[in-house]
Short mmCIF file of C-alpha atoms in Angstrom, two decimals:
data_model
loop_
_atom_site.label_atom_id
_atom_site.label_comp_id
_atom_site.label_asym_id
_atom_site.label_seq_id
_atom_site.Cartn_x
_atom_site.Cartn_y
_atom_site.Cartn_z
CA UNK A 284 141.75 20.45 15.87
CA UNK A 285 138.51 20.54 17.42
CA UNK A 286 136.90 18.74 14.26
CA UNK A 287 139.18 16.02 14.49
CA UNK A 288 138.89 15.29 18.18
CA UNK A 289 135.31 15.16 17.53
CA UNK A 290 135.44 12.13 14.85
CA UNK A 291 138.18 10.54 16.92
CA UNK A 292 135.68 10.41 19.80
CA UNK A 293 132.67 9.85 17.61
CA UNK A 294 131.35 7.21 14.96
CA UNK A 295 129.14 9.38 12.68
CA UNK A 296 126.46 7.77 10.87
CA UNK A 297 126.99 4.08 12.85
CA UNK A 298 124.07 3.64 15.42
CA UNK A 299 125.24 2.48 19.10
CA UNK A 300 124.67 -1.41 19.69
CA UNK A 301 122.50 -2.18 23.00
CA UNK A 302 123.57 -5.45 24.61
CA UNK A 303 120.55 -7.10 26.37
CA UNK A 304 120.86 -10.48 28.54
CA UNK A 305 118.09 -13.17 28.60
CA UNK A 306 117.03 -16.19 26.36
CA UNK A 307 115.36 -15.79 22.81
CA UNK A 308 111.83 -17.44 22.24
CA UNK A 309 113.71 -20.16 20.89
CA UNK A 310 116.12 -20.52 23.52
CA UNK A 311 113.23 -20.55 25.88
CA UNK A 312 111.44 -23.09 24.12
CA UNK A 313 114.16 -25.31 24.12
CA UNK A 314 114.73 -24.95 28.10
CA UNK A 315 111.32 -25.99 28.20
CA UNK A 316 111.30 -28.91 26.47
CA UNK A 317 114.40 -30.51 27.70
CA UNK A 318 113.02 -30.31 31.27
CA UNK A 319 110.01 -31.71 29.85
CA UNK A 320 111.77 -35.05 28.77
CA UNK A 321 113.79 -34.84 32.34
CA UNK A 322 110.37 -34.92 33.99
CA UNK A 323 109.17 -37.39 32.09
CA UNK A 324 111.86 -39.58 32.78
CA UNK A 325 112.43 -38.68 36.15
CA UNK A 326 108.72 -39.53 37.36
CA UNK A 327 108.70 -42.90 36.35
CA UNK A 328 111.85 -43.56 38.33
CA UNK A 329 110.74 -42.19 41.41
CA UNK A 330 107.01 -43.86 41.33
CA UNK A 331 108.86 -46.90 41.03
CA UNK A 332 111.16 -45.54 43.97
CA UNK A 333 107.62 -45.33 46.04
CA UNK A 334 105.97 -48.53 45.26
CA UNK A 335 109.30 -50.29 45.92
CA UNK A 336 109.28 -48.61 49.05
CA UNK A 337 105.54 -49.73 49.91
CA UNK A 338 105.95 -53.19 48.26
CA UNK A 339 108.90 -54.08 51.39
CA UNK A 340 106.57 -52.32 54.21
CA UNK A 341 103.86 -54.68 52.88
CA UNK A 342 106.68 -57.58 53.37
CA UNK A 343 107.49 -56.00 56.75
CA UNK A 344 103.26 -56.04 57.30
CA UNK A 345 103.56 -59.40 56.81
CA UNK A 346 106.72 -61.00 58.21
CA UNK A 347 105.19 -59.14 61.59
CA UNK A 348 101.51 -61.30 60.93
CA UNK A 349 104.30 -64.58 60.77
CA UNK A 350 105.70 -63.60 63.73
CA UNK A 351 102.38 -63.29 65.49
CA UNK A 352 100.97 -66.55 64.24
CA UNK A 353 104.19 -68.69 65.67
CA UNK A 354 103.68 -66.37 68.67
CA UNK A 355 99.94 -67.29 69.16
CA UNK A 356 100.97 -71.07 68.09
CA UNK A 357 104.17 -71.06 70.78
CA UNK A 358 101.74 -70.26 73.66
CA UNK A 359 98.40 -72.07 71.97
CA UNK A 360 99.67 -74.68 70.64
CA UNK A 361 97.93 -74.30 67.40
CA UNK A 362 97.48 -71.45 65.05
CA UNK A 363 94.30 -69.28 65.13
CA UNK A 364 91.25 -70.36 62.62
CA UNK A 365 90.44 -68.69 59.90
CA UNK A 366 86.62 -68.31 61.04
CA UNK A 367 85.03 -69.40 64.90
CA UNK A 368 84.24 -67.81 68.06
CA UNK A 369 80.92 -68.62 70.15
CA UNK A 370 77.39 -69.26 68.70
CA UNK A 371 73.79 -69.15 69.67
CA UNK A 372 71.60 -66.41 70.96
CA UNK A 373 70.67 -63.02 68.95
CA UNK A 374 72.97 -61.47 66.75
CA UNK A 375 74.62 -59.27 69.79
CA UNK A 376 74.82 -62.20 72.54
CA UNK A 377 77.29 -64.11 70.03
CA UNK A 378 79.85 -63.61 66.89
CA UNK A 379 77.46 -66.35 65.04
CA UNK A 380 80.40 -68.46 64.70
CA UNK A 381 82.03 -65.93 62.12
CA UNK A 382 84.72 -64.07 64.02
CA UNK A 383 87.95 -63.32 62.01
CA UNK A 384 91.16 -64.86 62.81
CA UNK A 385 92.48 -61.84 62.87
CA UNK A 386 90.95 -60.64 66.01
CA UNK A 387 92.43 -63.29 68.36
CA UNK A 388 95.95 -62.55 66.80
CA UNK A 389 95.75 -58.26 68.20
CA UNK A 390 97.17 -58.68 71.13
CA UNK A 391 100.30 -60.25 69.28
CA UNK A 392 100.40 -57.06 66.38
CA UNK A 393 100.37 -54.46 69.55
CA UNK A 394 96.77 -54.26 69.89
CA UNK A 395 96.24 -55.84 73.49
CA UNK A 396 94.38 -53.07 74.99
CA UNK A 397 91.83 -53.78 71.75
CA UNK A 398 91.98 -57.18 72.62
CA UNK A 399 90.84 -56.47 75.91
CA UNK A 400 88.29 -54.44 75.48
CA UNK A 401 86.47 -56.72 73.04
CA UNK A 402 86.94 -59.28 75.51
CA UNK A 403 85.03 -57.33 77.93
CA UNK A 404 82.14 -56.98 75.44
CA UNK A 405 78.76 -54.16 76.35
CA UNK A 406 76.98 -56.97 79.25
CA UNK A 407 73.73 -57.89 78.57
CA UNK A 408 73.61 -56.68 74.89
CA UNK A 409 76.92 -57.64 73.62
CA UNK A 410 78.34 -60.18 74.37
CA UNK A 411 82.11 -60.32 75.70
CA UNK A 412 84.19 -61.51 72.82
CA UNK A 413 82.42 -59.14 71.12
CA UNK A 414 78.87 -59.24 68.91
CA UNK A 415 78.82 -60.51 65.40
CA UNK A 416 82.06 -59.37 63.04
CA UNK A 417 79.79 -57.42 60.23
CA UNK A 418 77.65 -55.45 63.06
CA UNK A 419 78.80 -51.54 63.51
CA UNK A 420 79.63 -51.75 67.11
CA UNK A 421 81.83 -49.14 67.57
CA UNK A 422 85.08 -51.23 69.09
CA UNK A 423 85.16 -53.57 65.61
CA UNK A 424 85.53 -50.14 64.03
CA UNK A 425 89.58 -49.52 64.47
CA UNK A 426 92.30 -48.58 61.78
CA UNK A 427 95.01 -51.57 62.72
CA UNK A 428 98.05 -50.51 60.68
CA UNK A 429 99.92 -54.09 60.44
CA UNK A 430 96.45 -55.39 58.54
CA UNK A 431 97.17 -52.57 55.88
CA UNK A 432 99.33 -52.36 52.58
CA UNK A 433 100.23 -48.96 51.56
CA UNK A 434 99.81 -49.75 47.65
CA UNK A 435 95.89 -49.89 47.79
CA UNK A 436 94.79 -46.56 48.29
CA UNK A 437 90.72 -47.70 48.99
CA UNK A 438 89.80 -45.08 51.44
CA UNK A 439 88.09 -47.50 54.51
CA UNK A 440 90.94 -48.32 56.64
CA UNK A 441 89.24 -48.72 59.49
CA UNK A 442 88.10 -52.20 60.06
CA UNK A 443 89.67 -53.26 56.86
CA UNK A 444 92.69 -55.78 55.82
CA UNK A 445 94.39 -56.21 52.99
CA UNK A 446 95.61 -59.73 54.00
CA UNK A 447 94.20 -63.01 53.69
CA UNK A 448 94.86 -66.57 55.26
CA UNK A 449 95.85 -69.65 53.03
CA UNK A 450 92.56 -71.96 52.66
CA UNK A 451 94.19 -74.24 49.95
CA UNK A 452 93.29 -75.81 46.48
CA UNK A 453 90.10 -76.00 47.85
CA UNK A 454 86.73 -75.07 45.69
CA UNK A 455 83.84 -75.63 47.37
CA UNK A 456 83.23 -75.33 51.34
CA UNK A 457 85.56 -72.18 51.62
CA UNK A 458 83.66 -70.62 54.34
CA UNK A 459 82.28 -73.66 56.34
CA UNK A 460 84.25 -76.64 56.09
CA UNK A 461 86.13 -77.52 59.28
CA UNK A 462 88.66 -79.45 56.94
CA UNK A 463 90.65 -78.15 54.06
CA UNK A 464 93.73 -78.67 52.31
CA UNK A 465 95.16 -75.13 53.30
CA UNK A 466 96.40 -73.87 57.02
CA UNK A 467 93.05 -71.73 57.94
CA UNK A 468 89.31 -73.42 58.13
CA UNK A 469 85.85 -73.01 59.99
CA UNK A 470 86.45 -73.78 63.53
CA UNK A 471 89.60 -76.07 62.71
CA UNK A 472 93.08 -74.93 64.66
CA UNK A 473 96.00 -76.40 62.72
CA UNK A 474 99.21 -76.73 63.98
CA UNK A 475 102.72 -77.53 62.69
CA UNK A 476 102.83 -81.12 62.87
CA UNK A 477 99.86 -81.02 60.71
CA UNK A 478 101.95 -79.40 57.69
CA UNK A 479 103.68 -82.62 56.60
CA UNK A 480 104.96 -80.97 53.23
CA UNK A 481 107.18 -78.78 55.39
CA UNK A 482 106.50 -75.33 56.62
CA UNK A 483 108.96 -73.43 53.66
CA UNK A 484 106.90 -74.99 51.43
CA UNK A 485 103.52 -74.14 52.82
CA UNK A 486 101.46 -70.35 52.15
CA UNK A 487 99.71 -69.46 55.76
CA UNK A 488 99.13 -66.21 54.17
CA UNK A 489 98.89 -63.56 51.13
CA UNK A 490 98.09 -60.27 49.86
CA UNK A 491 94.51 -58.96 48.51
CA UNK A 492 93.31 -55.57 47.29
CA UNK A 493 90.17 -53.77 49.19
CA UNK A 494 86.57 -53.03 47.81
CA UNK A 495 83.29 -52.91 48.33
CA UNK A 496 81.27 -53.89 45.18
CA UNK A 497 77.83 -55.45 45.60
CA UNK A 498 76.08 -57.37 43.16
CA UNK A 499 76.35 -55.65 39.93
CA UNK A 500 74.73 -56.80 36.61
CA UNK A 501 75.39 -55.76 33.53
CA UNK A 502 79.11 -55.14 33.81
CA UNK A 503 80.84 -52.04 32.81
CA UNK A 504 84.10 -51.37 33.89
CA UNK A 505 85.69 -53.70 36.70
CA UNK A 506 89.40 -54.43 38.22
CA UNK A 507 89.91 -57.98 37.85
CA UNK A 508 92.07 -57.90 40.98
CA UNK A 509 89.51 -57.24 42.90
CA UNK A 510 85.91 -58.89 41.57
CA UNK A 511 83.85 -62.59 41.48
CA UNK A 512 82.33 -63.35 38.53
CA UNK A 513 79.21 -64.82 39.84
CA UNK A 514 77.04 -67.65 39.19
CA UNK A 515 80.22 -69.70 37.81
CA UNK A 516 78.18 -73.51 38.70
CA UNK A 517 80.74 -75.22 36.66
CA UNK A 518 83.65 -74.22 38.88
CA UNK A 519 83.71 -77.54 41.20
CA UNK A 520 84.24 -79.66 38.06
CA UNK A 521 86.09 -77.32 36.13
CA UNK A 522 87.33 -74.10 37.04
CA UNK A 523 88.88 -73.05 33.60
CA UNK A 524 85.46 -72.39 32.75
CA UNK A 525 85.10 -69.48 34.64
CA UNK A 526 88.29 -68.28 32.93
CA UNK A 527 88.20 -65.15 30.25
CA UNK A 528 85.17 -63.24 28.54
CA UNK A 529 83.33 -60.95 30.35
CA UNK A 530 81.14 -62.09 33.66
CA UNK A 531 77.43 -61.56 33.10
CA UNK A 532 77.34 -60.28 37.26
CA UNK A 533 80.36 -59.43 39.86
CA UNK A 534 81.07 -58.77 43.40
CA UNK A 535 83.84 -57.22 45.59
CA UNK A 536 83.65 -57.46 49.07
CA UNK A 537 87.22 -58.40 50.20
CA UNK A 538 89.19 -56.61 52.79
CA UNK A 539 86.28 -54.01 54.34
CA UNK A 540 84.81 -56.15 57.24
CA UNK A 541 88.27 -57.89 58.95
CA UNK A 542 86.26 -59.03 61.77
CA UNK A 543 84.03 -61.12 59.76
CA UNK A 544 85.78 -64.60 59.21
CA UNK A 545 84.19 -65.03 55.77
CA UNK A 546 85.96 -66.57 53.40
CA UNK A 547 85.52 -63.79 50.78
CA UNK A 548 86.84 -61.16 53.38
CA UNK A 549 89.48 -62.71 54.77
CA UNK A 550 90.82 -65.66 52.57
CA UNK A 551 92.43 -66.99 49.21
CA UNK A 552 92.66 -70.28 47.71
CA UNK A 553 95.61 -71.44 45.02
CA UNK A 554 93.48 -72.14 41.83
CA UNK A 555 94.07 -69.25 39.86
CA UNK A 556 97.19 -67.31 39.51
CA UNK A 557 97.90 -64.50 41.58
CA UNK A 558 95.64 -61.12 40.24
CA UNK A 559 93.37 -63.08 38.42
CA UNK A 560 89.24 -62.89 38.58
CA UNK A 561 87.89 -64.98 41.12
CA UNK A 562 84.84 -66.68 40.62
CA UNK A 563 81.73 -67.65 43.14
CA UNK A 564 78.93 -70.00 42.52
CA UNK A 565 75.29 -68.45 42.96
CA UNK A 566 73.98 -64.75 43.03
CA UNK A 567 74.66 -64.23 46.57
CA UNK A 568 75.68 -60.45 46.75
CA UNK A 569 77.18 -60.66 50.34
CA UNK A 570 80.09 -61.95 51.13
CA UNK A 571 78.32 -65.54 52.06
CA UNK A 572 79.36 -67.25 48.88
CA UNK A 573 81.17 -71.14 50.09
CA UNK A 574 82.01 -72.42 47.26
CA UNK A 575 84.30 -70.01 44.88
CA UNK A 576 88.48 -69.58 43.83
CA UNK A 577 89.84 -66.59 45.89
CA UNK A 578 93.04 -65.51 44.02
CA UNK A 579 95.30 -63.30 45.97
CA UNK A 580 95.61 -59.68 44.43
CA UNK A 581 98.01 -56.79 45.26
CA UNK A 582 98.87 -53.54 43.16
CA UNK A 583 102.78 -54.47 43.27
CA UNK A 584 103.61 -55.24 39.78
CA UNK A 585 103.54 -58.53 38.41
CA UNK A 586 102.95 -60.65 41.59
CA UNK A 587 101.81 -60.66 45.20
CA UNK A 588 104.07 -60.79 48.41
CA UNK A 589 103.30 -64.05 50.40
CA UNK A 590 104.25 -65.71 53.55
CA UNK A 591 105.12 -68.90 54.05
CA UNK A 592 104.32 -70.92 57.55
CA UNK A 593 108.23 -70.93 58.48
CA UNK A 594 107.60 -67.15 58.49
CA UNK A 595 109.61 -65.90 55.62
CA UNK A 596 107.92 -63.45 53.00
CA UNK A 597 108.40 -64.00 49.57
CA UNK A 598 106.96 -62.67 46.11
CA UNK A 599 104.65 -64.78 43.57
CA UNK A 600 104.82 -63.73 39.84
CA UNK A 601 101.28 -63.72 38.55
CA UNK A 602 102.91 -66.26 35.96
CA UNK A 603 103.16 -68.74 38.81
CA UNK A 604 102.38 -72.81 37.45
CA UNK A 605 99.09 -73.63 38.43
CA UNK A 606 99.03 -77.01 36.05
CA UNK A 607 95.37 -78.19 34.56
CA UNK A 608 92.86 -75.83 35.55
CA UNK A 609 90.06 -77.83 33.82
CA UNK A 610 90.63 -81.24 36.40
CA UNK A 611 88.30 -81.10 39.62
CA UNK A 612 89.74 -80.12 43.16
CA UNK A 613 91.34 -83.16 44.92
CA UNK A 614 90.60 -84.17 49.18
CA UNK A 615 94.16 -85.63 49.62
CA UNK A 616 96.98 -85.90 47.55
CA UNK A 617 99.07 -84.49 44.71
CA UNK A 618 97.10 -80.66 43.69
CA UNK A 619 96.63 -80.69 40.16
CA UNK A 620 97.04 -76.75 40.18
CA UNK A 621 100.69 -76.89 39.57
CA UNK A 622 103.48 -75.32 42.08
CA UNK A 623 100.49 -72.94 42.95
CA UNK A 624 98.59 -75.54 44.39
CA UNK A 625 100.71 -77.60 46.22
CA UNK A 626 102.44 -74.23 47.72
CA UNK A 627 98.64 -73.70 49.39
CA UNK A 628 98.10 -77.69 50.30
CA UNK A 629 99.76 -78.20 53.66
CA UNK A 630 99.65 -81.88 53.35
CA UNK A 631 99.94 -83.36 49.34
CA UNK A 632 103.06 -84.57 49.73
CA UNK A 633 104.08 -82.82 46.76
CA UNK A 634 107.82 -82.39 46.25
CA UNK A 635 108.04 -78.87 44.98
CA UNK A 636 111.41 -78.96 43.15
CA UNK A 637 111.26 -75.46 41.10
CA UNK A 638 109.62 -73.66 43.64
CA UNK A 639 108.82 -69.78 42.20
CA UNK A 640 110.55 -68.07 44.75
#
């Protein structure tokens, strides 16, 4: 009786199972690699999530610069230049005739109590309105967030822009002609009766990406978006020539000085397509150069957000018409840079039937 209990309780010979829980190597592996491809496909989506996100506060950037321009124009009567302020004397007892247009528009992007101060300038050695743009005086040197675009990460933010204002089809002059075809010159004020193509169908301003690349010969590596290839002398006749290949000598020197009223710091012209390579006549390695093609630049994909003079912000594929690149600039009439061009003439009477927006 007591055997049998025994093998009734017992299995002789049979060695007891151990249950463990966990994943195999395989398992584990597999667990792995699926939230590898989930990663992989989430990233994308949310990178695209962020720029989309900075590509509408850029908008928002610049819908806010429209609103200050018709503000400054409502109580001016004109909109600001692009370059001007006071002249003679040393470098500190004037701006040398270079001051940014974007100074005189702070006190209409919240920066009043900047305004004033450079107003009240350092008496005798600077001079109120405030010394030349590209000096270091310490009240030029301020971060103003409305001049910024969250996609271009260059570190200077202070005293930098990433915006520019609309100087037109125009090739040579940029920086010192009191007349071009676009909204912002040298000492010129334009106003709205002087955009007789309409303001929805007039740029007063665009994007462009930061640097600070001097004169640099040979070329290595470069970001079209951002460079001039330099010594381009064929330009004014033909500006396809400065097009493709690889530029003997560049320079970048957009965006870091947005008190200066240079055209390479603070301007664009409608030659070339959006996020193409500018190009600049001579070897000058400052930002000095007058006669050049400014594209605009941004890093949103595939275009740049602009705004029109009406005010309303729109966005410009890079594929934008910009017709024959290899006829000369015009002085009046029709641009022969496509859509492109006659968006940044104020006054071609061009009718712009398929416009890209």
């Amino acid at each position: 009786m007591n055997h049998a209990r025994m093998e009734r309780n017992f299995s002789w010979g049979r060695p007891k199972q151990i249950t463990r829980a966990g994943f195999t190597l395989i398992e584990l592996l597999v667990v792995i690699a699926i939230i590898g491809v989930l990663v992989g496909l989430l990233l994308p989506a949310v990178q695209q999530a962020r720029e989309a996100a900075r590509r509408m506060q850029c908008a928002n950037h610049l819908k806010q610069l429209g609103q200050a321009l018709h503000n400054y124009h409502d109580i001016h009567g004109t909109f600001v230049f692009r370059k001007g302020g006071s002249g003679g004397g040393s470098d500190d007892e004037s701006n040398r005739n270079r001051l940014s247009g974007f100074v005189p528009l702070l006190p209409y992007v919240d920066q009043g109590a900047l305004w004033d101060r450079i107003q009240e300038g350092a008496p005798p050695t600077i001079a109120r309105g405030g010394p030349r743009g590209w000096s270091g005086w310490s009240v030029w040197r301020k971060v103003i967030p409305t001049y910024l675009c969250p996609s271009d990460s260059y570190t200077q933010k202070v005293q930098a822009n990433n915006y520019a204002f609309n100087i037109g089809d125009t090739i040579s002059g940029t920086a010192t002609s009191p007349s071009v075809r676009g909204m912002f010159a040298f000492q010129t004020c334009y106003r709205i009766d002087d955009v007789a193509d309409g303001t929805s169908n007039t740029l007063a301003m665009s994007e462009h990406v930061r640097g600070n690349l001097a004169y640099t010969s040979p070329v290595s590596d470069f970001d079209r978006r951002l460079v001039l290839s330099m010594d381009q002398s064929g330009i004014t006749s033909n500006p396809s020539s400065c097009l493709g290949g690889t530029p003997s000598a560049i320079k970048g020197r957009f965006g870091t000085v947005m008190t200066d009223g240079q055209s390479e710091s603070v301007g664009f012209t409608t030659v070339f397509s959006p996020n193409e390579m500018g190009c600049a006549v001579g070897t000058n390695p400052n930002r000095d150069s007058s006669t050049n093609i400014l594209p605009p630049s941004s890093y949103h994909p595939g275009g740049v957000n602009v705004l029109m003079v009406d005010g309303t912000v729109h966005f410009i594929s890079d594929s934008v018409d910009t017709g024959d690149l290899t006829q000369a600039p015009v002085s009046s009439g029709k641009s022969p840079y496509g859509v492109w061009g006659a968006l940044g003439s104020k006054d071609g009477v061009e009718p712009i039937q398929d416009r890209p927006f």
